[in-house]
XYZ file of C-alpha atoms in Angstrom:
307
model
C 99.503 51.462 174.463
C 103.260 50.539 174.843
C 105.965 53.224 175.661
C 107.327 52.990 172.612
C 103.742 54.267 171.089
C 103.439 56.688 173.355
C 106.897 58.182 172.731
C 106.383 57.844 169.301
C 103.586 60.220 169.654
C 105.039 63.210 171.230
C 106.391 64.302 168.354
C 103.126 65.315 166.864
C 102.085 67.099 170.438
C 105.551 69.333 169.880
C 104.112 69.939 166.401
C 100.735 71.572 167.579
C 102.869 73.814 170.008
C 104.877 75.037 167.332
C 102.719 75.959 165.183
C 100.818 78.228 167.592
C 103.739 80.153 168.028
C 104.694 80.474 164.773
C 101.592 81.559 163.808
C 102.323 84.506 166.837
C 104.913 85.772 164.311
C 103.394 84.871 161.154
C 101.674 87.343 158.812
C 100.019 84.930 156.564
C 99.434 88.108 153.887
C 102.949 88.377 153.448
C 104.394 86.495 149.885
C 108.077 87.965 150.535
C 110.364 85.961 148.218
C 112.764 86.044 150.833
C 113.502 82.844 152.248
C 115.391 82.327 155.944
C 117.457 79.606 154.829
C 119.097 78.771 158.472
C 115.332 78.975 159.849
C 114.253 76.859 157.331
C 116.749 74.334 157.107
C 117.238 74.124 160.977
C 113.548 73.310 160.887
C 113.647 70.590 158.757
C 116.440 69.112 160.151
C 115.155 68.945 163.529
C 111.520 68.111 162.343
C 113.314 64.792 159.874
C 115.064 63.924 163.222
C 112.495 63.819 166.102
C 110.319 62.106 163.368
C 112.935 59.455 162.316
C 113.413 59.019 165.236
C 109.723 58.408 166.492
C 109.324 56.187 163.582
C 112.328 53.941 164.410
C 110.298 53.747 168.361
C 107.135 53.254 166.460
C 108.338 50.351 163.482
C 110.622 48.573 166.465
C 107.303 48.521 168.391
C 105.662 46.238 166.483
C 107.917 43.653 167.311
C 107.117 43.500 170.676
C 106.354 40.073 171.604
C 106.724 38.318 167.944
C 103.411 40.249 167.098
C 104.835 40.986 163.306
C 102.615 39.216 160.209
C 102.295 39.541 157.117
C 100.757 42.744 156.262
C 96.343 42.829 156.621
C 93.862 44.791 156.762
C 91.758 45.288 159.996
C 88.523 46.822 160.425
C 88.271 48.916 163.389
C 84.913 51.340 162.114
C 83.383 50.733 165.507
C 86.193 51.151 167.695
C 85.795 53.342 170.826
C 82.417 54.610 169.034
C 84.395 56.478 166.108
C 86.510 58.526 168.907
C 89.840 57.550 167.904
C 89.088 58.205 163.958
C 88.702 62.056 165.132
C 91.333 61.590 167.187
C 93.266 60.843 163.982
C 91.551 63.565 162.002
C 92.721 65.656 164.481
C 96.096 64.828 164.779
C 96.616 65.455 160.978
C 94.790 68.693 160.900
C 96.870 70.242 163.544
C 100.052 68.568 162.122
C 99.302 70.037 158.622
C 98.498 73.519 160.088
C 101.688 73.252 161.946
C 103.457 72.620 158.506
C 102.214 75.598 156.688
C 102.591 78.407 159.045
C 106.494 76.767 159.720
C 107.060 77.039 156.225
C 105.015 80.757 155.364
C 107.151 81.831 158.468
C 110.162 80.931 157.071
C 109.197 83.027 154.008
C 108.152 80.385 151.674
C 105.331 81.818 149.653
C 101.593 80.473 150.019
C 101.809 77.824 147.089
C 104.874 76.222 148.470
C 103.492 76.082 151.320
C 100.542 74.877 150.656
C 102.073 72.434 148.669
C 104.334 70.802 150.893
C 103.116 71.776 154.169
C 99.487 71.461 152.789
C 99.607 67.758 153.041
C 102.145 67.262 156.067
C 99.887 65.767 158.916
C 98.764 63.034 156.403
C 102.613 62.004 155.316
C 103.456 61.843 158.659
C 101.206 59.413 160.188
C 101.230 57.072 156.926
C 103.966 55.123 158.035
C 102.233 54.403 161.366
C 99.570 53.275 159.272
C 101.613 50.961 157.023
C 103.504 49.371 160.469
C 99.651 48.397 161.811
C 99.499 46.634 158.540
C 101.985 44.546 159.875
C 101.363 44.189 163.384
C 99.599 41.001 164.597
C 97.158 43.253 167.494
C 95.464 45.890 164.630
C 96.055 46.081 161.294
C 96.213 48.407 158.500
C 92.827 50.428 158.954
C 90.740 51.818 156.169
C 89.107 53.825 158.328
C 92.005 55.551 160.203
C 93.759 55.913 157.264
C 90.794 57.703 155.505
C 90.702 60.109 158.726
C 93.832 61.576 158.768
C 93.272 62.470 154.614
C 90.348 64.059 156.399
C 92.235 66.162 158.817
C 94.665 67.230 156.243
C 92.321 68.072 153.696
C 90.003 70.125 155.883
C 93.446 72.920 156.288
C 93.793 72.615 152.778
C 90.666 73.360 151.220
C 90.130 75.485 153.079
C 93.403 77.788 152.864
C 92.782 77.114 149.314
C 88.900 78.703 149.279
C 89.084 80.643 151.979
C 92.315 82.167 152.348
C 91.475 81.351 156.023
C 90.379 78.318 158.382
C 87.238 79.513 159.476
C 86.355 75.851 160.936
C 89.081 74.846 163.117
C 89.068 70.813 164.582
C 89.954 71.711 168.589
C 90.118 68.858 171.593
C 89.290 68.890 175.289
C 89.985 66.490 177.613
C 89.582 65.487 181.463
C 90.070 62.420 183.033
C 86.654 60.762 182.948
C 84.497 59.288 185.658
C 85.211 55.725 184.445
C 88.836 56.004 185.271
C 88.596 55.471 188.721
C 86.191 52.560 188.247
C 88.985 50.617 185.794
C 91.488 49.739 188.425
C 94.597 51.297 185.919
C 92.650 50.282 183.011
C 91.873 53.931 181.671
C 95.181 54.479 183.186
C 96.911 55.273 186.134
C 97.521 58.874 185.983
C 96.467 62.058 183.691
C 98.990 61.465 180.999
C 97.855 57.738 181.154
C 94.398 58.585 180.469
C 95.301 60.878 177.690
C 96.591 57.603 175.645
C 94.043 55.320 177.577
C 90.481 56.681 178.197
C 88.730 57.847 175.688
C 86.132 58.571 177.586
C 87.372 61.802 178.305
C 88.265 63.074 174.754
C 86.105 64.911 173.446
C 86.737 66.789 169.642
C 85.239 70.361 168.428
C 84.706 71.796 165.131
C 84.971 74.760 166.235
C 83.463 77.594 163.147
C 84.031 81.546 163.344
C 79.926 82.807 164.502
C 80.194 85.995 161.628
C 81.029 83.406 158.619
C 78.319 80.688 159.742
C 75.610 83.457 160.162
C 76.754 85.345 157.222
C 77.637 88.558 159.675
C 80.112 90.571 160.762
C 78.126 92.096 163.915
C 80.009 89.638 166.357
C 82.891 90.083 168.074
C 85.283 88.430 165.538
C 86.828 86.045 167.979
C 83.233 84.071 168.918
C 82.692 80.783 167.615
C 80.496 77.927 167.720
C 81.662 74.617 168.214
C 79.947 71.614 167.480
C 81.912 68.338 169.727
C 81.536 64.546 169.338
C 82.516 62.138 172.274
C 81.359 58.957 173.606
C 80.809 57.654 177.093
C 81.404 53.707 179.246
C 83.538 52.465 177.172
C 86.091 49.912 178.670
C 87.355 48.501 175.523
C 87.596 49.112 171.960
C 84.791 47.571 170.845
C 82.880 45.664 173.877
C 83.265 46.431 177.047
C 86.002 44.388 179.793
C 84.219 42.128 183.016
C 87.650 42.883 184.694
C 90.947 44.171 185.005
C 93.949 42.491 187.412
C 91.337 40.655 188.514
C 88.931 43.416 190.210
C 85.340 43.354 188.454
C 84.787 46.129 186.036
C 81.480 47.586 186.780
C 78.754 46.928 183.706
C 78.320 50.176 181.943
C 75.958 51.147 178.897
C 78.394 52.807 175.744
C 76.605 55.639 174.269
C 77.812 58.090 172.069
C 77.243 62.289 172.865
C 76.748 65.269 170.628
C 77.158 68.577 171.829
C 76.681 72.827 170.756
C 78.867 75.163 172.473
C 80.559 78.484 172.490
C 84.152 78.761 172.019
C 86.616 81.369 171.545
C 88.725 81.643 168.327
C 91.932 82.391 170.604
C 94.071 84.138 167.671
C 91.695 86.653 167.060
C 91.828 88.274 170.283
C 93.816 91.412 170.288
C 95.148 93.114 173.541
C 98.053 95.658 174.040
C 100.090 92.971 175.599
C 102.378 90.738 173.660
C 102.249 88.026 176.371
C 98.543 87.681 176.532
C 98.694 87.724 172.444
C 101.414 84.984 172.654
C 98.998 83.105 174.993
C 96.023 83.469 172.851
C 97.896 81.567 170.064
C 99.723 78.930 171.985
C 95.542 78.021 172.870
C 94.623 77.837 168.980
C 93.496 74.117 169.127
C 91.989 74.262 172.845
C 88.493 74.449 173.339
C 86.842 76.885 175.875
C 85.140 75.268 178.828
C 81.736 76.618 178.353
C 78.348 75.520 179.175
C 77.040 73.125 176.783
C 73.960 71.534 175.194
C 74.067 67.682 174.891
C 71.904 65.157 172.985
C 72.731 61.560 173.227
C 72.395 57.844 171.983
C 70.251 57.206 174.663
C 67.893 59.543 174.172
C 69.014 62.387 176.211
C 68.926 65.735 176.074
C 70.328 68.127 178.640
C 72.134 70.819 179.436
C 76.337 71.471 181.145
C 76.687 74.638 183.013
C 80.514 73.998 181.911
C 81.816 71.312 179.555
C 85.265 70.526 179.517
C-alpha cells in the first residue's frame, strides 16, 4: 500500500478514538433539545477537513504511475480469504458508531443522529470505492462495497431495535509468524504489518453473554466473541515464490474460526474516572483470552491466549 493510502487511512483510526471518548461523556438516554453549536460545528469542521483532506491523498493516489482507466469493476471475493471485506465492515461500523455518539454528544437528539450519523462509516469510504473504480491495480469492488453497507447497517439496526449494540464488530492484531519469513513483504515494522499482513488481523463479533442466553445472571460486562481470520497468505489471492529476490517459503492458506470470551469494556464500572475513561477508549479491542479454534484444514484445537 502506498503512503498516500496509508495516510489516507488515519483518518478513520482518529475516528474510532473519538468515539470512545465521547461515548465516556455521552448519556445516550438523554434527548435534550439543546444543541452545543461551537461543539458541533467545530466537529464538523475538523471532521470535513482531515477527510478532504485524506480524500485529496487518496484520489491523487491513483495516479501514481499512469495507473488511472476508465472506471471497471474488479472482483476481489477471494482476496486475502475474505479478511479485508471484514476489515471493511469493520472500518464502517466503528466509523458510523463514531458518528452517532459525536452527534448525541453534541445534543442532537436520537433521530438526527441516527439519521446522519447512522449511515456515516458507509459515506465515508464510498469515495475510496469510486477512485478503485478508476485505478488500473483494483477496481471498483462489489464485494467491498457491499461490506462497508454491512458495517454501517449492523450500528443502525441495531440502535434502531435495540436501543443498544449488543453485538459489537472488535479487531485484534499481532504481527504474524509469516512476517519474518517475507523479507519486508508483510512489512517491515508493526505499523507496516498493520496495512500489510493480514495474517495477523483477526475480527470479533463480539455479543453481550445475558442477551445471547436470554439472562441477566452474568456479570453485565461478559461477552462472547465469535472471530474470523485466515493464515499463509503471501498475496491477495495466490501466494508469492519471492520477494527482492529471497525465496518465499511455500505455505498452505487456510482460513480459522474461533469462540472466545471478551469483555464489553464500557460496561465496567469502577470508582475511578481514569479506569472508566480507559474502559471506553478499549470499546472496539478484543480481550486476549484463551480461545477455541476450528479450521479449513481440519483442525480443531485449543489457545491458552489468542491475541
Amino acid at each position: 500500500m502506498s503512503l498516500l493510502r496509508r495516510i489516507a487511512a488515519f483518518p478513520v483510526l482518529i475516528s474510532i478514538i473519538g468515539s470512545a471518548h465521547a461515548q465516556d461523556i455521552l448519556n445516550p438516554e438523554n434527548d435534550s433539545s439543546e444543541v452545543n453549536k461551537k461543539l458541533l460545528t467545530a466537529g464538523i469542521v475538523g471532521g470535513s477537513a482531515a477527510y478532504l483532506g485524506a480524500t485529496v491523498f487518496l484520489f491523487h493516489s491513483i495516479y501514481e504511475d499512469d495507473n488511472f482507466e476508465p472506471f471497471h469493476f474488479y472482483n476481489d471475493r477471494l482476496s486475502f480469504l475474505q479478511v479485508d471485506k471484514f476489515q471493511h465492515a469493520f472500518g464502517t461500523y466503528a466509523a458510523t458508531y463514531a458518528g452517532y455518539n459525536f452527534l448525541r454528544f453534541a445534543g442532537v437528539n436520537r433521530e438526527k443522529s441516527l439519521l446522519y450519523g447512522g449511515t456515516l462509516g458507509f459515506v465515508l469510504a464510498a469515495p475510496k470505492e469510486i477512485f478503485d473504480g478508476f485505478s488500473g491495480g483494483t477496481g471498483f469492488s462489489v464485494f467491498d462495497f457491499t461490506a462497508n453497507l454491512i458495517g454501517s447497517a449492523l450500528f443502525t439496526g441495531q440502535e434502531l431495535i435495540f436501543r443498544d449494540q449488543i453485538m459489537k464488530i472488535k479487531f485484534s492484531f499481532q504481527r504474524s509468524e509469516y512476517s519474518e519469513q517475507s523479507n519486508g513483504y508483510l512489512g517491515e515494522n508493526i505499523l507496516d504489518g498493520y496495512f500489510d499482513d493480514y495474517n495477523g488481523h483477526t475480527y470479533w463479533l463480539s455479543i453481550n453473554a445475558n442477551k445471547l442466553m436470554m439472562k441477566n445472571k452474568l456479570p453485565p460486562w461478559l461477552n462472547i466473541a465469535a472471530g474470523y481470520s485466515a493464515n499463509g497468505m503471501f498475496g491477495p489471492f495466490e501466494n508469492i515464490d519471492s520477494y527482492r529476490s529471497v525465496i518465499i517459503p511455500e505455505t498452505e492458506r487456510y482460513r480459522q474460526y474461533l469462540i472466545s470470551l471478551d469483555v464489553d469494556w464500557p460496561k465496567i464500572k469502577t470508582r475511578s474516572g481514569f479506569v472508566n475513561t480507559l474502559c471506553k477508549l478499549l470499546v472496539f479491542i478484543k480481550l486476549p483470552f484463551p480461545a477455541l479454534e476450528f479450521n479449513s484444514k481440519g483442525e480443531f484445537k485449543g489457545h491458552w491466549i489468542y491475541f
